[in-house]
Short mmCIF file of C-alpha atoms in Angstrom, two decimals:
data_model
loop_
_atom_site.label_atom_id
_atom_site.label_comp_id
_atom_site.label_asym_id
_atom_site.label_seq_id
_atom_site.Cartn_x
_atom_site.Cartn_y
_atom_site.Cartn_z
CA MET A 22 -63.91 22.38 -24.81
CA SER A 23 -62.57 22.16 -21.26
CA ASN A 24 -62.55 25.21 -19.07
CA PRO A 25 -58.91 26.30 -18.39
CA GLY A 26 -59.76 26.80 -14.74
CA GLU A 27 -61.13 23.26 -14.48
CA VAL A 28 -58.01 21.85 -16.16
CA LYS A 29 -55.78 23.63 -13.67
CA LEU A 30 -57.89 22.43 -10.75
CA ALA A 31 -57.79 18.84 -11.99
CA ARG A 32 -54.02 19.05 -12.37
CA LEU A 33 -53.70 20.46 -8.85
CA GLN A 34 -55.79 17.64 -7.40
CA GLU A 35 -53.72 14.99 -9.20
CA ILE A 36 -50.47 16.40 -7.86
CA ARG A 37 -51.89 16.69 -4.36
CA SER A 38 -52.93 13.03 -4.48
CA VAL A 39 -49.30 12.07 -5.09
CA ILE A 40 -48.15 14.36 -2.28
CA ARG A 41 -50.60 12.64 0.09
CA VAL A 42 -49.14 9.26 -0.86
CA LEU A 43 -45.64 10.57 -0.14
CA ASP A 44 -46.84 11.96 3.19
CA GLY A 45 -48.09 8.49 4.09
CA MET A 46 -44.72 6.96 3.18
CA ASP A 47 -42.79 9.26 5.52
CA HIS A 48 -40.81 7.03 7.92
CA LYS A 49 -43.28 4.22 7.23
CA TYR A 50 -40.46 1.71 6.72
CA ASP A 51 -38.27 2.44 9.74
CA LEU A 52 -37.12 -0.74 11.47
CA PRO A 53 -37.96 -1.13 15.16
CA ALA A 54 -35.22 -0.82 17.75
CA GLU A 55 -32.87 -3.79 17.80
CA ASN A 56 -33.92 -6.41 20.33
CA THR A 57 -30.78 -7.95 21.74
CA SER A 58 -32.74 -10.30 23.98
CA SER A 59 -34.43 -12.22 21.16
CA GLU A 60 -35.16 -15.81 22.05
CA LYS A 61 -32.74 -18.30 20.56
CA VAL A 62 -33.86 -21.72 19.34
CA PRO A 63 -31.08 -24.26 19.96
CA ASN A 64 -32.49 -27.05 17.79
CA LEU A 65 -32.74 -25.85 14.21
CA THR A 66 -34.54 -27.87 11.56
CA ILE A 67 -33.84 -28.07 7.86
CA GLU A 68 -37.25 -26.49 7.25
CA ASP A 69 -36.37 -23.54 9.51
CA MET A 70 -33.14 -22.86 7.65
CA SER A 71 -34.74 -23.38 4.25
CA GLU A 72 -37.43 -20.80 5.02
CA LYS A 73 -34.87 -18.26 6.20
CA ALA A 74 -32.71 -18.90 3.14
CA GLU A 75 -35.64 -18.27 0.79
CA ILE A 76 -36.46 -14.98 2.54
CA PHE A 77 -32.83 -13.88 2.37
CA GLU A 78 -32.48 -14.84 -1.29
CA LYS A 79 -35.64 -12.95 -2.24
CA LEU A 80 -34.46 -9.88 -0.36
CA ILE A 81 -31.08 -9.78 -2.08
CA SER A 82 -31.92 -10.98 -5.58
CA GLN A 83 -35.46 -9.60 -6.09
CA LEU A 84 -36.62 -6.91 -3.68
CA LEU A 85 -33.51 -4.72 -3.57
CA PRO A 86 -32.96 -4.81 -7.38
CA SER A 87 -36.66 -4.01 -7.82
CA ILE A 88 -36.25 -0.92 -5.64
CA LYS A 89 -33.42 0.23 -7.90
CA GLU A 90 -35.58 -0.14 -11.00
CA GLN A 91 -38.46 1.75 -9.42
CA ILE A 92 -36.15 4.58 -8.31
CA PHE A 93 -34.88 5.03 -11.87
CA SER A 94 -38.48 4.99 -13.13
CA LEU A 95 -39.43 7.58 -10.53
CA PHE A 96 -36.65 9.87 -11.76
CA THR A 97 -38.02 9.63 -15.30
CA SER A 98 -41.65 10.19 -14.32
CA LEU A 99 -40.79 13.34 -12.36
CA ASP A 100 -39.31 14.91 -15.52
CA ILE A 101 -36.27 16.40 -13.80
CA ASN A 102 -33.51 15.12 -16.07
CA ASP A 103 -32.91 18.64 -17.42
CA LEU A 104 -32.55 21.05 -14.52
CA ALA A 105 -32.63 24.01 -16.91
CA LYS A 106 -36.30 23.49 -17.73
CA HIS A 107 -39.39 23.46 -15.55
CA PRO A 108 -40.42 19.88 -14.68
CA ASN A 109 -43.76 18.58 -15.86
CA PRO A 110 -44.12 15.29 -13.95
CA ASP A 111 -46.23 12.43 -15.24
CA VAL A 112 -48.50 12.29 -12.21
CA ARG A 113 -50.25 9.02 -12.99
CA SER A 114 -47.00 7.22 -13.72
CA THR A 115 -45.44 8.67 -10.56
CA LEU A 116 -48.37 7.48 -8.47
CA LYS A 117 -48.16 3.98 -9.94
CA ILE A 118 -44.42 3.82 -9.24
CA LEU A 119 -44.87 5.00 -5.65
CA LEU A 120 -47.50 2.33 -4.98
CA LYS A 121 -45.10 -0.33 -6.32
CA LEU A 122 -42.31 1.12 -4.21
CA ASP A 123 -44.56 1.02 -1.17
CA ARG A 124 -45.24 -2.70 -1.66
CA ASP A 125 -41.58 -3.53 -2.20
CA LEU A 126 -40.41 -1.46 0.76
CA GLN A 127 -42.97 -3.10 3.02
CA SER A 128 -41.73 -6.49 1.83
CA ILE A 129 -38.13 -5.48 2.60
CA LEU A 130 -39.20 -4.35 6.05
CA ALA A 131 -41.07 -7.60 6.72
CA SER A 132 -38.19 -9.73 5.41
CA THR A 133 -35.64 -7.93 7.56
CA VAL A 134 -37.81 -8.27 10.65
CA SER A 135 -38.21 -11.98 9.97
CA LEU A 136 -34.48 -12.49 9.52
CA VAL A 137 -33.21 -10.25 12.30
CA TYR A 138 -35.91 -9.98 14.94
CA LYS A 139 -37.08 -13.59 14.87
CA PRO A 140 -33.70 -15.31 14.76
CA LEU A 141 -33.28 -19.04 14.90
CA LEU A 142 -29.71 -18.65 16.03
CA PRO A 143 -27.37 -20.21 18.55
CA HIS A 144 -25.18 -18.05 20.75
CA GLU A 145 -22.64 -15.83 18.96
CA LYS A 146 -19.84 -18.07 20.27
CA HIS A 147 -21.34 -21.13 18.58
CA ASP A 148 -22.60 -19.95 15.18
CA HIS A 149 -19.57 -20.94 13.06
CA ASN A 150 -21.63 -22.88 10.53
CA MET A 151 -24.62 -20.55 10.26
CA LYS A 152 -23.24 -18.64 7.24
CA ASP A 153 -25.79 -15.92 6.32
CA PHE A 154 -27.54 -16.33 9.66
CA LYS A 155 -24.67 -15.70 12.02
CA MET A 156 -25.58 -13.09 14.61
CA PHE A 157 -22.94 -10.78 13.19
CA ARG A 158 -24.36 -10.97 9.68
CA CYS A 159 -27.95 -10.51 10.84
CA SER A 160 -26.94 -7.48 12.89
CA GLU A 161 -24.97 -6.05 9.97
CA LEU A 162 -27.89 -6.66 7.61
CA ARG A 163 -30.19 -4.81 9.99
CA ARG A 164 -27.77 -1.87 10.21
CA ARG A 165 -27.47 -1.58 6.43
CA ILE A 166 -31.18 -1.97 5.68
CA ASP A 167 -32.09 0.45 8.46
CA GLY A 168 -29.67 3.05 7.06
CA LEU A 169 -31.13 2.61 3.57
CA LEU A 170 -34.75 2.93 4.69
CA ARG A 171 -34.51 5.40 7.55
CA SER A 172 -32.00 7.82 6.04
CA TYR A 173 -31.71 7.57 2.27
CA ILE A 174 -35.19 6.45 1.18
CA ASN A 175 -36.88 8.94 3.50
CA ALA A 176 -34.61 11.74 2.29
CA LEU A 177 -35.47 10.94 -1.33
CA PHE A 178 -39.22 10.95 -0.65
CA GLU A 179 -38.89 14.28 1.17
CA CYS A 180 -37.14 15.80 -1.86
CA CYS A 181 -39.85 14.45 -4.18
CA ARG A 182 -42.57 15.90 -1.97
CA ASP A 183 -40.89 19.33 -1.96
CA MET A 184 -40.55 19.31 -5.73
CA LEU A 185 -44.19 18.34 -6.22
CA GLN A 186 -45.22 21.18 -3.89
CA PHE A 187 -43.70 23.56 -6.44
CA CYS A 188 -45.58 21.76 -9.20
CA ALA A 189 -48.84 22.05 -7.26
CA VAL A 190 -48.47 25.81 -6.94
CA SER A 191 -47.47 26.15 -10.60
CA ALA A 192 -50.67 24.38 -11.62
CA ILE A 193 -52.58 27.52 -10.63
CA ASP A 194 -49.82 30.16 -10.80
CA SER A 195 -47.19 30.18 -13.56
CA ASN A 196 -45.14 32.94 -11.92
CA VAL A 197 -41.67 32.79 -13.50
CA ALA A 198 -39.85 34.07 -10.43
CA PHE A 199 -41.42 31.28 -8.40
CA TRP A 200 -40.29 28.66 -10.90
CA ASP A 201 -36.74 29.92 -10.75
CA GLU A 202 -36.61 28.39 -7.27
CA SER A 203 -37.99 25.00 -8.32
CA TRP A 204 -34.60 23.68 -9.39
CA VAL A 205 -33.53 23.45 -5.71
CA PRO A 206 -35.63 20.36 -4.77
CA SER A 207 -35.02 18.92 -8.26
CA ARG A 208 -31.30 19.24 -7.72
CA ARG A 209 -31.66 17.56 -4.32
CA ILE A 210 -33.36 14.61 -6.03
CA HIS A 211 -30.41 14.40 -8.44
CA VAL A 212 -28.16 14.02 -5.39
CA ALA A 213 -30.45 11.74 -3.35
CA ILE A 214 -31.06 9.07 -6.01
CA PRO A 215 -27.38 8.07 -6.48
CA HIS A 216 -27.06 7.79 -2.70
CA VAL A 217 -29.98 5.35 -2.58
CA ILE A 218 -28.61 3.32 -5.50
CA ASP A 219 -25.13 3.18 -3.94
CA ARG A 220 -26.52 1.91 -0.62
CA ILE A 221 -28.50 -0.82 -2.38
CA ASP A 222 -25.46 -1.87 -4.42
CA GLU A 223 -23.36 -2.01 -1.25
CA ILE A 224 -25.84 -4.37 0.43
CA ILE A 225 -26.00 -6.64 -2.63
CA LYS A 226 -22.19 -6.66 -2.91
CA TRP A 227 -21.74 -7.27 0.83
CA HIS A 228 -23.97 -10.35 0.93
CA PRO A 229 -21.73 -12.90 -0.87
CA GLN A 230 -18.52 -11.76 0.84
CA SER A 231 -16.86 -14.28 3.14
CA ASP A 232 -16.32 -13.44 6.80
CA TRP A 233 -12.61 -12.96 6.17
CA ALA A 234 -13.29 -10.71 3.16
CA ILE A 235 -15.41 -8.44 5.36
CA ILE A 236 -12.64 -8.28 7.97
CA GLN A 237 -10.06 -7.66 5.26
CA GLU A 238 -12.11 -4.76 3.87
CA ASP A 239 -12.23 -3.13 7.31
CA TRP A 240 -8.49 -3.49 7.80
CA GLN A 241 -7.73 -2.15 4.33
CA TRP A 242 -9.86 0.88 5.18
CA GLN A 243 -7.71 1.38 8.29
CA VAL A 244 -4.54 1.34 6.15
CA ALA A 245 -6.07 3.82 3.69
CA SER A 246 -6.99 6.09 6.60
CA CYS A 247 -3.41 5.94 7.91
CA ASP A 248 -2.14 6.87 4.44
CA GLN A 249 -4.47 9.87 4.23
CA VAL A 250 -3.63 11.11 7.72
CA LEU A 251 0.09 10.68 7.09
CA GLU A 252 -0.09 12.68 3.87
CA LEU A 253 -2.13 15.45 5.48
CA LEU A 254 0.01 15.76 8.59
CA THR A 255 3.33 15.51 6.78
CA GLU A 256 2.26 18.59 4.84
CA SER A 257 1.00 20.32 8.00
CA PHE A 258 4.18 19.59 9.94
CA THR A 259 6.45 20.95 7.20
CA TYR A 260 6.93 24.32 8.80
CA GLU A 261 8.93 27.18 7.27
CA PHE A 262 10.15 29.61 9.88
CA ASP A 263 10.21 33.28 8.93
CA SER A 264 13.55 34.96 9.41
CA ALA A 265 13.81 37.87 11.82
CA PRO A 266 13.03 41.26 10.22
CA ASN A 267 15.92 43.35 8.94
CA LEU A 268 16.26 46.18 11.46
CA ALA A 269 19.30 47.86 9.93
CA ASN A 270 17.34 50.55 8.11
CA LEU A 271 14.93 51.29 10.95
CA THR A 272 15.17 54.67 12.66
CA ILE A 273 15.37 54.15 16.41
CA ASP A 274 14.19 57.22 18.30
CA SER A 275 14.97 56.21 21.86
CA ILE A 276 16.69 53.73 24.09
CA GLN A 277 13.24 52.44 25.06
CA ASP A 278 12.46 51.67 21.41
CA ARG A 279 15.84 49.95 21.03
CA ASP A 280 15.18 47.76 24.09
CA LEU A 281 11.73 46.88 22.79
CA ILE A 282 13.09 45.82 19.41
CA ILE A 283 15.83 43.73 21.01
CA GLU A 284 13.26 42.03 23.24
CA ASN A 285 11.05 41.33 20.22
CA GLU A 286 14.00 39.74 18.44
CA LYS A 287 14.67 37.54 21.44
CA GLN A 288 11.01 36.56 21.62
CA LEU A 289 11.00 35.64 17.93
CA ALA A 290 14.04 33.45 18.49
CA ARG A 291 12.39 31.74 21.47
CA ASP A 292 9.18 31.19 19.49
CA LYS A 293 11.14 29.69 16.63
CA ALA A 294 13.01 27.35 18.97
CA SER A 295 9.76 26.30 20.67
CA LEU A 296 8.05 25.52 17.36
CA GLU A 297 11.10 23.61 16.16
CA ARG A 298 10.93 21.43 19.27
CA MET A 299 7.20 20.96 18.75
CA LEU A 300 7.96 19.94 15.17
CA ALA A 301 10.29 17.27 16.55
CA VAL A 302 7.45 15.98 18.76
CA SER A 303 5.14 15.86 15.75
CA THR A 304 7.66 14.04 13.58
CA SER A 305 8.29 11.50 16.31
CA THR A 306 4.55 10.91 16.72
CA LEU A 307 4.21 10.31 12.98
CA THR A 308 6.63 7.42 13.49
CA LEU A 309 3.97 5.79 15.67
CA LEU A 310 1.45 6.25 12.87
CA LYS A 311 3.83 4.55 10.44
CA LEU A 312 4.33 1.64 12.86
CA THR A 313 0.56 1.26 13.13
CA ARG A 314 0.30 1.09 9.35
CA ILE A 315 3.07 -1.53 9.23
CA LEU A 316 1.25 -3.62 11.82
CA ILE A 317 -2.06 -3.61 9.93
CA ARG A 318 -0.36 -4.43 6.62
CA LYS A 319 1.46 -7.39 8.15
CA ILE A 320 -1.76 -8.67 9.72
CA LEU A 321 -3.53 -8.35 6.36
CA LYS A 322 -1.01 -10.79 4.89
CA MET A 323 -2.02 -13.37 7.50
CA ILE A 324 -5.61 -13.65 6.28
CA PRO A 325 -6.05 -17.27 5.10
CA LYS A 326 -6.54 -18.00 1.41
CA LYS A 327 -9.14 -20.75 1.19
CA PRO A 328 -12.38 -21.44 -0.69
CA ILE A 329 -15.24 -19.30 0.55
CA PHE A 330 -17.23 -22.30 1.81
CA GLU A 331 -14.36 -23.07 4.19
CA LEU A 332 -13.78 -19.47 5.24
CA ASP A 333 -17.42 -19.04 6.22
CA THR A 334 -17.29 -21.90 8.72
CA GLU A 335 -14.15 -20.87 10.60
CA LEU A 336 -15.29 -17.84 12.57
CA ASN A 337 -18.11 -17.25 15.01
CA SER A 338 -19.80 -13.88 15.37
CA GLU A 339 -17.93 -12.94 18.52
CA THR A 340 -14.55 -13.46 16.83
CA ILE A 341 -15.60 -11.59 13.68
CA ILE A 342 -16.62 -8.55 15.72
CA GLN A 343 -13.41 -8.66 17.77
CA LEU A 344 -11.25 -8.85 14.64
CA ARG A 345 -13.12 -6.08 12.83
CA ASN A 346 -12.59 -3.75 15.79
CA VAL A 347 -9.15 -4.95 16.85
CA PHE A 348 -7.34 -1.77 15.73
CA ASP A 349 -9.97 0.74 16.89
CA PHE A 350 -8.41 1.57 20.27
CA LEU A 351 -4.97 2.01 18.71
CA THR A 352 -6.12 4.24 15.86
CA SER A 353 -8.37 6.36 18.09
CA SER A 354 -5.51 6.80 20.57
CA LEU A 355 -3.36 7.98 17.65
CA SER A 356 -5.87 10.44 16.22
CA ASP A 357 -6.19 12.58 19.37
CA PRO A 358 -2.55 13.71 19.78
CA LEU A 359 -2.05 14.04 16.02
CA TYR A 360 -5.10 16.28 15.74
CA LYS A 361 -3.91 18.38 18.68
CA LEU A 362 -0.43 18.74 17.19
CA ARG A 363 -1.89 19.82 13.86
CA MET A 364 -3.95 22.52 15.58
CA ILE A 365 -0.80 23.83 17.28
CA HIS A 366 1.08 24.03 13.99
CA CYS A 367 -1.84 25.82 12.36
CA SER A 368 -1.85 28.44 15.14
CA ASP A 369 1.97 28.73 15.32
CA ARG A 370 1.88 28.68 19.11
CA ALA A 371 2.05 26.22 21.97
CA THR A 372 0.75 26.90 25.47
CA ILE A 373 1.37 25.15 28.77
CA VAL A 374 -2.13 23.71 28.49
CA ASP A 375 -1.24 22.35 25.02
CA LYS A 376 1.92 20.78 26.36
CA ASP A 377 0.13 19.07 29.26
CA SER A 378 -2.67 17.88 26.98
CA ILE A 379 -0.30 16.36 24.43
CA HIS A 380 1.75 14.72 27.17
CA GLY A 381 -1.38 13.03 28.53
CA LEU A 382 -2.49 11.91 25.07
CA LEU A 383 0.95 10.53 24.23
CA LYS A 384 1.06 8.72 27.58
CA LYS A 385 -2.21 7.00 26.70
CA LEU A 386 -0.98 6.24 23.18
CA SER A 387 2.27 4.73 24.46
CA THR A 388 0.29 1.92 26.12
CA ALA A 389 -2.08 1.20 23.20
CA PHE A 390 0.14 -0.99 21.04
CA GLU A 391 0.76 -4.01 23.26
CA PRO A 392 -2.95 -4.58 24.10
CA THR A 393 -3.64 -4.61 20.36
CA LEU A 394 -1.02 -7.32 19.87
CA ILE A 395 -2.53 -9.31 22.74
CA ARG A 396 -6.00 -9.12 21.20
CA LEU A 397 -4.61 -10.24 17.85
CA ALA A 398 -2.86 -13.17 19.50
CA HIS A 399 -6.06 -14.09 21.32
CA HIS A 400 -8.53 -13.78 18.43
CA LEU A 401 -6.59 -14.01 15.15
CA ILE A 402 -4.00 -16.73 15.71
CA PRO A 403 -6.48 -19.34 17.04
CA SER A 404 -8.59 -18.73 13.93
CA LEU A 405 -5.78 -19.94 11.66
CA TYR A 406 -6.16 -23.71 11.89
CA GLY A 407 -3.78 -26.50 10.95
CA VAL A 408 -0.34 -25.88 9.50
CA GLU A 409 -1.18 -22.22 8.90
CA HIS A 410 -1.82 -21.79 12.59
CA ALA A 411 1.55 -23.20 13.69
CA SER A 412 3.67 -21.19 11.25
CA ALA A 413 1.60 -18.04 11.70
CA LYS A 414 1.96 -18.13 15.48
CA THR A 415 5.75 -18.52 15.28
CA ASP A 416 6.08 -15.70 12.76
CA PHE A 417 3.69 -13.45 14.66
CA ASP A 418 5.49 -13.94 17.97
CA ALA A 419 8.80 -12.99 16.33
CA TRP A 420 7.93 -9.89 14.35
CA SER A 421 5.35 -8.56 16.81
CA LEU A 422 8.01 -8.54 19.54
CA ASP A 423 10.34 -6.50 17.31
CA LEU A 424 7.54 -4.12 16.33
CA ASN A 425 6.50 -3.66 19.95
CA GLN A 426 10.06 -2.75 20.92
CA LEU A 427 10.23 -0.17 18.13
CA TRP A 428 6.92 1.25 19.34
CA ASP A 429 8.13 1.53 22.92
CA LYS A 430 11.28 3.37 21.81
CA ALA A 431 9.40 5.79 19.56
CA ALA A 432 6.73 6.44 22.21
CA ALA A 433 9.35 7.02 24.90
CA TYR A 434 11.19 9.46 22.63
CA SER A 435 7.98 11.41 21.93
CA LEU A 436 7.25 11.62 25.65
CA HIS A 437 10.80 12.79 26.32
CA LEU A 438 10.52 15.52 23.69
CA ILE A 439 7.21 16.85 24.98
CA SER A 440 8.44 16.73 28.58
CA ALA A 441 11.51 18.76 27.63
CA LEU A 442 9.48 21.32 25.70
CA GLU A 443 9.69 24.75 27.31
CA VAL A 444 6.74 27.13 27.17
CA GLU A 445 7.54 30.44 28.79
CA PRO A 446 5.22 31.45 31.65
CA ASP A 447 5.29 35.12 30.65
CA ARG A 448 4.19 34.26 27.11
CA GLU A 449 1.50 32.01 28.52
CA ARG A 450 0.10 34.86 30.61
CA ARG A 451 0.07 37.18 27.61
CA GLN A 452 -1.85 34.61 25.59
CA GLU A 453 -4.43 34.23 28.34
CA THR A 454 -4.95 38.00 28.56
#
């Protein structure tokens, strides 16, 4: 019959062996820093491309799905499905799974390095026909794999290590109070695993998308962001002004008290008028947000509808990046004044500093629309070949001119309103003190 002390010691050693494996896996799979000066090989061979294609296919169809399977198996072996009970992990199974994960993760790391850091790529202006091996796609693959390995996989292993530390202590001390705390790392594993699975699914889903589908997804996200901001700020800018207090039943003891009350009433009236004018500025600025949303929606309708094999040969990496980011300056210029206006409405006060800040932000915003149209004309329209290109250019020139004029009017009106806004110097001094 085994000695209970020996059984506990053996259990402790088993758990510690798994912890040591996890320690060795800590940040073991981090990708090296991106090397933007990688040598390009201008003359590609069929063998070169075939080798790269095999590596890419194995990464997407075998290695990443295998990681998912191993993660689910790891969850089972750790015995943390029921957070209400103390976990009793299958140590041998866990160790076996971790060793398989280690091999697969090293293969993912090696595959990514081969695809991204040893590119057989032409310049980003001349990689129209490279499909999966365009510079843009290789860079995006690196970003996604690096995020999966560096952030989510490492976080999961850290949670597993913490949970097993509890198990190691429990192997020699079954203190109930101690075990009451063990659910914390177990709960973190419950959160970490779906994050890992979601990131893997996103990479697998991203791979077959056409260049235009990727651009479309980014633009649709911009529209959704505009919708969310508009909903939030419309609610924030709906301001109900409190009426002045009823002073009829107040007992006024002196002329000084009467003067003070009258002055307070006047100040309340001035505050109300100031906030009403600030509300007008906010409402006018929301018009610019709506025009931005209209612009992006109209541009979304211009995305060509062709078979994917044609769509993937139209754009080079430089154009893809330009189109993905084409609205960034406009939307960032919008977010600053809108955020500032929301803060003012939340505090129910506007200072001279606030007024000057908003005026500067609106001035910058007023000039952000036309450059966006110019970039669209430069990068989008030339990408629409043939008959689509001719009709799209004519339509774009017409409606973009109208939209730009509406923008200029709305921006000028917002600037006029903020310039005319009066913030009393005496109130400003009181706020500063």
